[in-house]
């Protein structure tokens, strides 16, 4: 999940796909934010489908998919996240297959549904300098803010069949080469605390047309979250 880890060890209850999830928050592992919960509840998973949750973090989306009866693979570059997802799956009495690694992390075959709430935002250099290498790897979107999404767009077709659905959360439009794209949902949500802490940096990007910020009726700084469903345009 794309925000800085919170050092917590407590339980909370969330609802995704109409399923109640008990989540143990673990030190150093990304926890659900309003952005990630918006993404999760804009997607759709059916019983019996083969699903992969890339960048699973605490495992909440993978667990919700398993609760509706899907067969789930969950991956993350951070071993701590994979361990947390496994613990949370046990806590919720579901079984998920897990793997440590980037993107599909060695998973083979096609998936009916690809879920991937990966970092896709520009991070102010001053703030990025305060992060450890592990935090930066799971948090920053790289140059342009969408390096991980571009890599995922390249890799995904090899794990899709003609009716696969690939749900992609983005802040801006990028090159969706080879895919048919449908906008599933969008919403203006308050920006994250680090954006407010470096607001002059982000306002300069906004004025240059690189990103888009807006203020809601209460004066809060916000950004649009978009969730897209991608299907294959052509056979791979």
PDB file of C-alpha atoms in Angstrom:
ATOM      1  CA  UNK A   1       0.000   0.000   0.000  1.00  0.00           C
ATOM      2  CA  UNK A   2       1.376   3.337  -0.994  1.00  0.00           C
ATOM      3  CA  UNK A   3       2.132   5.168   2.219  1.00  0.00           C
ATOM      4  CA  UNK A   4       4.774   5.117   4.903  1.00  0.00           C
ATOM      5  CA  UNK A   5       4.582   2.197   7.367  1.00  0.00           C
ATOM      6  CA  UNK A   6       2.957   2.905  10.690  1.00  0.00           C
ATOM      7  CA  UNK A   7       4.607   1.328  13.722  1.00  0.00           C
ATOM      8  CA  UNK A   8       1.535  -0.337  15.157  1.00  0.00           C
ATOM      9  CA  UNK A   9       0.572  -3.726  16.554  1.00  0.00           C
ATOM     10  CA  UNK A  10      -3.175  -3.678  16.964  1.00  0.00           C
ATOM     11  CA  UNK A  11      -6.297  -5.160  15.420  1.00  0.00           C
ATOM     12  CA  UNK A  12      -9.018  -3.446  13.444  1.00  0.00           C
ATOM     13  CA  UNK A  13     -12.063  -4.529  11.466  1.00  0.00           C
ATOM     14  CA  UNK A  14     -12.655  -3.542   7.832  1.00  0.00           C
ATOM     15  CA  UNK A  15     -15.271  -4.436   5.223  1.00  0.00           C
ATOM     16  CA  UNK A  16     -14.204  -5.322   1.663  1.00  0.00           C
ATOM     17  CA  UNK A  17     -16.310  -7.146  -0.946  1.00  0.00           C
ATOM     18  CA  UNK A  18     -19.029  -7.208   1.712  1.00  0.00           C
ATOM     19  CA  UNK A  19     -16.757  -9.359   3.911  1.00  0.00           C
ATOM     20  CA  UNK A  20     -15.713  -8.397   7.411  1.00  0.00           C
ATOM     21  CA  UNK A  21     -11.938  -8.632   7.792  1.00  0.00           C
ATOM     22  CA  UNK A  22     -10.067  -8.660  11.087  1.00  0.00           C
ATOM     23  CA  UNK A  23      -6.671  -7.137  10.454  1.00  0.00           C
ATOM     24  CA  UNK A  24      -3.630  -7.193  12.688  1.00  0.00           C
ATOM     25  CA  UNK A  25      -1.450  -4.168  12.055  1.00  0.00           C
ATOM     26  CA  UNK A  26       2.198  -5.107  12.190  1.00  0.00           C
ATOM     27  CA  UNK A  27       5.174  -2.793  12.695  1.00  0.00           C
ATOM     28  CA  UNK A  28       6.759  -1.775   9.395  1.00  0.00           C
ATOM     29  CA  UNK A  29       3.997  -3.202   7.170  1.00  0.00           C
ATOM     30  CA  UNK A  30       1.780  -0.951   5.093  1.00  0.00           C
ATOM     31  CA  UNK A  31      -1.778  -0.673   6.385  1.00  0.00           C
ATOM     32  CA  UNK A  32      -4.965   0.205   4.470  1.00  0.00           C
ATOM     33  CA  UNK A  33      -5.596   3.891   3.795  1.00  0.00           C
ATOM     34  CA  UNK A  34      -8.774   5.529   2.420  1.00  0.00           C
ATOM     35  CA  UNK A  35      -7.096   5.346  -1.016  1.00  0.00           C
ATOM     36  CA  UNK A  36      -6.463   1.594  -0.852  1.00  0.00           C
ATOM     37  CA  UNK A  37      -9.915   0.850   0.602  1.00  0.00           C
ATOM     38  CA  UNK A  38     -11.507   2.888  -2.193  1.00  0.00           C
ATOM     39  CA  UNK A  39      -9.533   0.814  -4.697  1.00  0.00           C
ATOM     40  CA  UNK A  40     -10.451  -2.507  -3.083  1.00  0.00           C
ATOM     41  CA  UNK A  41     -14.173  -1.803  -2.960  1.00  0.00           C
ATOM     42  CA  UNK A  42     -14.221  -0.647  -6.600  1.00  0.00           C
ATOM     43  CA  UNK A  43     -13.008  -4.069  -7.794  1.00  0.00           C
ATOM     44  CA  UNK A  44     -14.994  -7.283  -8.164  1.00  0.00           C
ATOM     45  CA  UNK A  45     -14.038 -10.881  -7.381  1.00  0.00           C
ATOM     46  CA  UNK A  46     -16.214 -13.977  -7.764  1.00  0.00           C
ATOM     47  CA  UNK A  47     -16.153 -17.344  -6.005  1.00  0.00           C
ATOM     48  CA  UNK A  48     -13.947 -19.876  -7.781  1.00  0.00           C
ATOM     49  CA  UNK A  49     -11.832 -17.315  -9.622  1.00  0.00           C
ATOM     50  CA  UNK A  50      -8.039 -17.454  -9.571  1.00  0.00           C
ATOM     51  CA  UNK A  51      -6.859 -14.129  -8.170  1.00  0.00           C
ATOM     52  CA  UNK A  52      -3.457 -12.545  -7.551  1.00  0.00           C
ATOM     53  CA  UNK A  53      -2.944  -9.617  -5.163  1.00  0.00           C
ATOM     54  CA  UNK A  54       0.351  -7.924  -6.046  1.00  0.00           C
ATOM     55  CA  UNK A  55       1.855  -5.745  -3.325  1.00  0.00           C
ATOM     56  CA  UNK A  56      -0.414  -7.366  -0.756  1.00  0.00           C
ATOM     57  CA  UNK A  57       0.911  -5.465   2.279  1.00  0.00           C
ATOM     58  CA  UNK A  58      -1.073  -6.650   5.283  1.00  0.00           C
ATOM     59  CA  UNK A  59      -3.011  -9.030   3.032  1.00  0.00           C
ATOM     60  CA  UNK A  60      -6.403  -7.394   3.457  1.00  0.00           C
ATOM     61  CA  UNK A  61      -7.499  -7.538  -0.211  1.00  0.00           C
ATOM     62  CA  UNK A  62      -6.201 -11.089  -0.666  1.00  0.00           C
ATOM     63  CA  UNK A  63      -8.077 -12.198   2.451  1.00  0.00           C
ATOM     64  CA  UNK A  64     -11.299 -10.530   1.301  1.00  0.00           C
ATOM     65  CA  UNK A  65     -11.012 -12.307  -2.062  1.00  0.00           C
ATOM     66  CA  UNK A  66     -10.450 -15.642  -0.301  1.00  0.00           C
ATOM     67  CA  UNK A  67     -13.488 -14.997   1.882  1.00  0.00           C
ATOM     68  CA  UNK A  68     -15.741 -14.750  -1.166  1.00  0.00           C
ATOM     69  CA  UNK A  69     -14.390 -18.100  -2.363  1.00  0.00           C
ATOM     70  CA  UNK A  70     -11.587 -17.149  -4.738  1.00  0.00           C
ATOM     71  CA  UNK A  71      -8.296 -19.048  -5.041  1.00  0.00           C
ATOM     72  CA  UNK A  72      -5.748 -16.414  -4.085  1.00  0.00           C
ATOM     73  CA  UNK A  73      -2.031 -15.798  -4.581  1.00  0.00           C
ATOM     74  CA  UNK A  74      -0.529 -12.851  -2.661  1.00  0.00           C
ATOM     75  CA  UNK A  75       2.909 -11.360  -3.385  1.00  0.00           C
ATOM     76  CA  UNK A  76       5.031  -8.570  -1.937  1.00  0.00           C
ATOM     77  CA  UNK A  77       8.653  -7.458  -2.166  1.00  0.00           C
ATOM     78  CA  UNK A  78       8.810  -7.186   1.649  1.00  0.00           C
ATOM     79  CA  UNK A  79       9.113 -10.473   3.589  1.00  0.00           C
ATOM     80  CA  UNK A  80       7.544  -8.753   6.597  1.00  0.00           C
ATOM     81  CA  UNK A  81       4.430  -8.010   4.569  1.00  0.00           C
ATOM     82  CA  UNK A  82       4.134 -11.604   3.345  1.00  0.00           C
ATOM     83  CA  UNK A  83       4.495 -12.869   6.927  1.00  0.00           C
ATOM     84  CA  UNK A  84       1.822 -10.402   8.078  1.00  0.00           C
ATOM     85  CA  UNK A  85      -0.521 -11.471   5.269  1.00  0.00           C
ATOM     86  CA  UNK A  86      -0.081 -15.104   6.270  1.00  0.00           C
ATOM     87  CA  UNK A  87      -0.854 -14.291   9.924  1.00  0.00           C
ATOM     88  CA  UNK A  88      -3.891 -12.255   8.970  1.00  0.00           C
ATOM     89  CA  UNK A  89      -5.164 -15.026   6.696  1.00  0.00           C
ATOM     90  CA  UNK A  90      -4.951 -17.450   9.613  1.00  0.00           C
ATOM     91  CA  UNK A  91      -6.705 -14.915  11.832  1.00  0.00           C
ATOM     92  CA  UNK A  92      -9.560 -14.795   9.305  1.00  0.00           C
ATOM     93  CA  UNK A  93      -9.683 -18.589   8.807  1.00  0.00           C
ATOM     94  CA  UNK A  94      -8.850 -18.500   5.086  1.00  0.00           C
ATOM     95  CA  UNK A  95      -6.035 -19.972   3.026  1.00  0.00           C
ATOM     96  CA  UNK A  96      -3.938 -17.939   0.596  1.00  0.00           C
ATOM     97  CA  UNK A  97      -0.778 -18.831  -1.329  1.00  0.00           C
ATOM     98  CA  UNK A  98       2.015 -16.333  -0.676  1.00  0.00           C
ATOM     99  CA  UNK A  99       5.333 -15.489  -2.305  1.00  0.00           C
ATOM    100  CA  UNK A 100       8.079 -12.932  -1.666  1.00  0.00           C
ATOM    101  CA  UNK A 101       9.173 -11.011  -4.765  1.00  0.00           C
ATOM    102  CA  UNK A 102       8.298  -8.314  -7.260  1.00  0.00           C
ATOM    103  CA  UNK A 103       5.103  -8.293  -9.312  1.00  0.00           C
ATOM    104  CA  UNK A 104       4.049 -11.929 -10.016  1.00  0.00           C
ATOM    105  CA  UNK A 105       6.994 -13.269  -7.970  1.00  0.00           C
ATOM    106  CA  UNK A 106       7.361 -16.452  -9.977  1.00  0.00           C
ATOM    107  CA  UNK A 107       3.652 -17.271 -10.181  1.00  0.00           C
ATOM    108  CA  UNK A 108       2.779 -19.137 -13.371  1.00  0.00           C
ATOM    109  CA  UNK A 109      -0.316 -19.456 -15.488  1.00  0.00           C
ATOM    110  CA  UNK A 110      -3.196 -17.071 -16.066  1.00  0.00           C
ATOM    111  CA  UNK A 111      -5.354 -15.350 -13.461  1.00  0.00           C
ATOM    112  CA  UNK A 112      -9.010 -14.440 -13.730  1.00  0.00           C
ATOM    113  CA  UNK A 113      -8.398 -11.281 -11.690  1.00  0.00           C
ATOM    114  CA  UNK A 114      -5.212  -9.256 -11.159  1.00  0.00           C
ATOM    115  CA  UNK A 115      -5.247  -6.837  -8.219  1.00  0.00           C
ATOM    116  CA  UNK A 116      -2.261  -4.538  -7.739  1.00  0.00           C
ATOM    117  CA  UNK A 117      -2.341  -1.466  -5.521  1.00  0.00           C
ATOM    118  CA  UNK A 118       1.257  -0.468  -6.229  1.00  0.00           C
ATOM    119  CA  UNK A 119       3.036   2.840  -5.584  1.00  0.00           C
ATOM    120  CA  UNK A 120       2.086   5.303  -8.317  1.00  0.00           C
ATOM    121  CA  UNK A 121       2.822   8.757  -7.036  1.00  0.00           C
ATOM    122  CA  UNK A 122       5.590  11.309  -7.106  1.00  0.00           C
ATOM    123  CA  UNK A 123       7.342  11.693  -3.758  1.00  0.00           C
ATOM    124  CA  UNK A 124       8.969  14.971  -2.786  1.00  0.00           C
ATOM    125  CA  UNK A 125      12.775  14.490  -2.774  1.00  0.00           C
ATOM    126  CA  UNK A 126      13.060  15.998   0.709  1.00  0.00           C
ATOM    127  CA  UNK A 127      10.576  13.465   2.063  1.00  0.00           C
ATOM    128  CA  UNK A 128      12.088  10.582   0.085  1.00  0.00           C
ATOM    129  CA  UNK A 129      15.440  11.324   1.746  1.00  0.00           C
ATOM    130  CA  UNK A 130      13.884  10.543   5.149  1.00  0.00           C
ATOM    131  CA  UNK A 131      12.905   7.009   4.117  1.00  0.00           C
ATOM    132  CA  UNK A 132      14.984   3.889   4.578  1.00  0.00           C
ATOM    133  CA  UNK A 133      15.806   1.891   1.416  1.00  0.00           C
ATOM    134  CA  UNK A 134      13.131  -0.688   2.330  1.00  0.00           C
ATOM    135  CA  UNK A 135      10.525   2.022   2.862  1.00  0.00           C
ATOM    136  CA  UNK A 136      11.427   3.762  -0.383  1.00  0.00           C
ATOM    137  CA  UNK A 137      11.224   0.522  -2.365  1.00  0.00           C
ATOM    138  CA  UNK A 138       7.649  -0.138  -1.263  1.00  0.00           C
ATOM    139  CA  UNK A 139       6.505   3.461  -1.175  1.00  0.00           C
ATOM    140  CA  UNK A 140       7.853   5.627  -3.988  1.00  0.00           C
ATOM    141  CA  UNK A 141       6.690   5.321  -7.578  1.00  0.00           C
ATOM    142  CA  UNK A 142      10.093   6.200  -9.042  1.00  0.00           C
ATOM    143  CA  UNK A 143      10.771   8.835 -11.686  1.00  0.00           C
ATOM    144  CA  UNK A 144       7.435  10.049 -13.013  1.00  0.00           C
ATOM    145  CA  UNK A 145       5.637   8.271 -10.168  1.00  0.00           C
ATOM    146  CA  UNK A 146       4.577   5.242 -12.195  1.00  0.00           C
ATOM    147  CA  UNK A 147       7.617   3.008 -12.794  1.00  0.00           C
ATOM    148  CA  UNK A 148       6.024   0.036 -11.034  1.00  0.00           C
ATOM    149  CA  UNK A 149       2.801   0.438 -13.030  1.00  0.00           C
ATOM    150  CA  UNK A 150       4.665   0.512 -16.344  1.00  0.00           C
ATOM    151  CA  UNK A 151       6.515  -2.692 -15.360  1.00  0.00           C
ATOM    152  CA  UNK A 152       3.209  -4.283 -14.368  1.00  0.00           C
ATOM    153  CA  UNK A 153       1.547  -3.309 -17.657  1.00  0.00           C
ATOM    154  CA  UNK A 154       4.412  -5.039 -19.477  1.00  0.00           C
ATOM    155  CA  UNK A 155       4.188  -8.212 -17.362  1.00  0.00           C
ATOM    156  CA  UNK A 156       0.424  -8.609 -16.950  1.00  0.00           C
ATOM    157  CA  UNK A 157      -0.554  -9.884 -20.437  1.00  0.00           C
ATOM    158  CA  UNK A 158       1.498 -13.050 -19.924  1.00  0.00           C
ATOM    159  CA  UNK A 159      -0.737 -13.872 -16.944  1.00  0.00           C
ATOM    160  CA  UNK A 160      -4.076 -13.083 -18.564  1.00  0.00           C
ATOM    161  CA  UNK A 161      -6.571 -15.000 -20.690  1.00  0.00           C
ATOM    162  CA  UNK A 162      -9.277 -13.577 -22.947  1.00  0.00           C
ATOM    163  CA  UNK A 163     -11.658 -12.858 -20.048  1.00  0.00           C
ATOM    164  CA  UNK A 164      -9.170 -11.818 -17.353  1.00  0.00           C
ATOM    165  CA  UNK A 165      -9.818  -8.595 -15.454  1.00  0.00           C
ATOM    166  CA  UNK A 166      -6.934  -6.411 -14.277  1.00  0.00           C
ATOM    167  CA  UNK A 167      -7.805  -3.622 -11.818  1.00  0.00           C
ATOM    168  CA  UNK A 168      -5.361  -0.728 -11.854  1.00  0.00           C
ATOM    169  CA  UNK A 169      -5.445   2.275  -9.493  1.00  0.00           C
ATOM    170  CA  UNK A 170      -3.818   5.389 -10.946  1.00  0.00           C
ATOM    171  CA  UNK A 171      -3.743   9.137 -10.461  1.00  0.00           C
ATOM    172  CA  UNK A 172      -3.132   9.948 -14.127  1.00  0.00           C
ATOM    173  CA  UNK A 173      -3.455   8.275 -17.500  1.00  0.00           C
ATOM    174  CA  UNK A 174      -0.408   6.368 -18.750  1.00  0.00           C
ATOM    175  CA  UNK A 175       0.197   4.184 -21.797  1.00  0.00           C
ATOM    176  CA  UNK A 176      -2.233   1.255 -21.615  1.00  0.00           C
ATOM    177  CA  UNK A 177      -0.752  -0.383 -24.699  1.00  0.00           C
ATOM    178  CA  UNK A 178      -2.507  -3.624 -25.661  1.00  0.00           C
ATOM    179  CA  UNK A 179      -5.441  -3.203 -23.252  1.00  0.00           C
ATOM    180  CA  UNK A 180      -9.072  -2.164 -23.443  1.00  0.00           C
ATOM    181  CA  UNK A 181      -9.698   0.173 -20.509  1.00  0.00           C
ATOM    182  CA  UNK A 182     -12.896   0.865 -18.560  1.00  0.00           C
ATOM    183  CA  UNK A 183     -13.126   3.448 -15.797  1.00  0.00           C
ATOM    184  CA  UNK A 184     -14.676   1.660 -12.800  1.00  0.00           C
ATOM    185  CA  UNK A 185     -14.697   4.461 -10.222  1.00  0.00           C
ATOM    186  CA  UNK A 186     -13.118   7.765  -9.303  1.00  0.00           C
ATOM    187  CA  UNK A 187     -13.195   9.912  -6.207  1.00  0.00           C
ATOM    188  CA  UNK A 188     -11.480  13.010  -4.839  1.00  0.00           C
ATOM    189  CA  UNK A 189      -9.763  12.095  -1.573  1.00  0.00           C
ATOM    190  CA  UNK A 190      -7.662  14.210   0.807  1.00  0.00           C
ATOM    191  CA  UNK A 191      -3.955  14.051   0.026  1.00  0.00           C
ATOM    192  CA  UNK A 192      -1.663  12.184   2.382  1.00  0.00           C
ATOM    193  CA  UNK A 193       0.140  13.961   5.230  1.00  0.00           C
ATOM    194  CA  UNK A 194       3.531  13.984   3.500  1.00  0.00           C
ATOM    195  CA  UNK A 195       1.989  15.934   0.606  1.00  0.00           C
ATOM    196  CA  UNK A 196       0.770  18.641   2.977  1.00  0.00           C
ATOM    197  CA  UNK A 197       4.210  18.729   4.610  1.00  0.00           C
ATOM    198  CA  UNK A 198       5.776  19.478   1.209  1.00  0.00           C
ATOM    199  CA  UNK A 199       2.863  21.354  -0.352  1.00  0.00           C
ATOM    200  CA  UNK A 200       4.995  23.917  -2.193  1.00  0.00           C
ATOM    201  CA  UNK A 201       6.714  21.084  -4.116  1.00  0.00           C
ATOM    202  CA  UNK A 202       3.396  19.556  -5.159  1.00  0.00           C
ATOM    203  CA  UNK A 203       1.764  22.894  -5.982  1.00  0.00           C
ATOM    204  CA  UNK A 204       4.663  23.645  -8.328  1.00  0.00           C
ATOM    205  CA  UNK A 205       4.074  20.279 -10.066  1.00  0.00           C
ATOM    206  CA  UNK A 206       0.371  21.069 -10.283  1.00  0.00           C
ATOM    207  CA  UNK A 207       1.014  24.484 -11.829  1.00  0.00           C
ATOM    208  CA  UNK A 208       3.357  22.856 -14.365  1.00  0.00           C
ATOM    209  CA  UNK A 209       0.603  20.414 -15.356  1.00  0.00           C
ATOM    210  CA  UNK A 210       2.571  17.372 -14.143  1.00  0.00           C
ATOM    211  CA  UNK A 211       0.003  16.383 -11.465  1.00  0.00           C
ATOM    212  CA  UNK A 212      -3.440  17.604 -10.465  1.00  0.00           C
ATOM    213  CA  UNK A 213      -4.424  18.971  -7.070  1.00  0.00           C
ATOM    214  CA  UNK A 214      -7.727  20.504  -6.078  1.00  0.00           C
ATOM    215  CA  UNK A 215      -9.378  21.931  -2.996  1.00  0.00           C
ATOM    216  CA  UNK A 216     -12.764  20.671  -1.838  1.00  0.00           C
ATOM    217  CA  UNK A 217     -15.569  22.830  -0.433  1.00  0.00           C
ATOM    218  CA  UNK A 218     -14.008  22.670   3.043  1.00  0.00           C
ATOM    219  CA  UNK A 219     -10.641  23.874   1.738  1.00  0.00           C
ATOM    220  CA  UNK A 220      -8.846  20.516   2.050  1.00  0.00           C
ATOM    221  CA  UNK A 221      -6.225  19.704  -0.563  1.00  0.00           C
ATOM    222  CA  UNK A 222      -7.313  16.622  -2.526  1.00  0.00           C
ATOM    223  CA  UNK A 223      -6.308  14.486  -5.499  1.00  0.00           C
ATOM    224  CA  UNK A 224      -8.401  12.210  -7.681  1.00  0.00           C
ATOM    225  CA  UNK A 225      -8.133   8.437  -7.300  1.00  0.00           C
ATOM    226  CA  UNK A 226      -9.092   6.402 -10.386  1.00  0.00           C
ATOM    227  CA  UNK A 227      -9.659   2.647 -10.636  1.00  0.00           C
ATOM    228  CA  UNK A 228      -9.560   1.113 -14.108  1.00  0.00           C
ATOM    229  CA  UNK A 229     -10.509  -2.382 -15.267  1.00  0.00           C
ATOM    230  CA  UNK A 230      -8.224  -3.626 -18.040  1.00  0.00           C
ATOM    231  CA  UNK A 231      -8.922  -6.502 -20.422  1.00  0.00           C
ATOM    232  CA  UNK A 232      -6.776  -7.739 -23.314  1.00  0.00           C
ATOM    233  CA  UNK A 233      -7.197  -6.064 -26.709  1.00  0.00           C
ATOM    234  CA  UNK A 234      -5.309  -8.846 -28.430  1.00  0.00           C
ATOM    235  CA  UNK A 235      -4.096 -12.371 -27.754  1.00  0.00           C
ATOM    236  CA  UNK A 236      -0.673 -12.938 -26.169  1.00  0.00           C
TER     237      UNK A 236
END
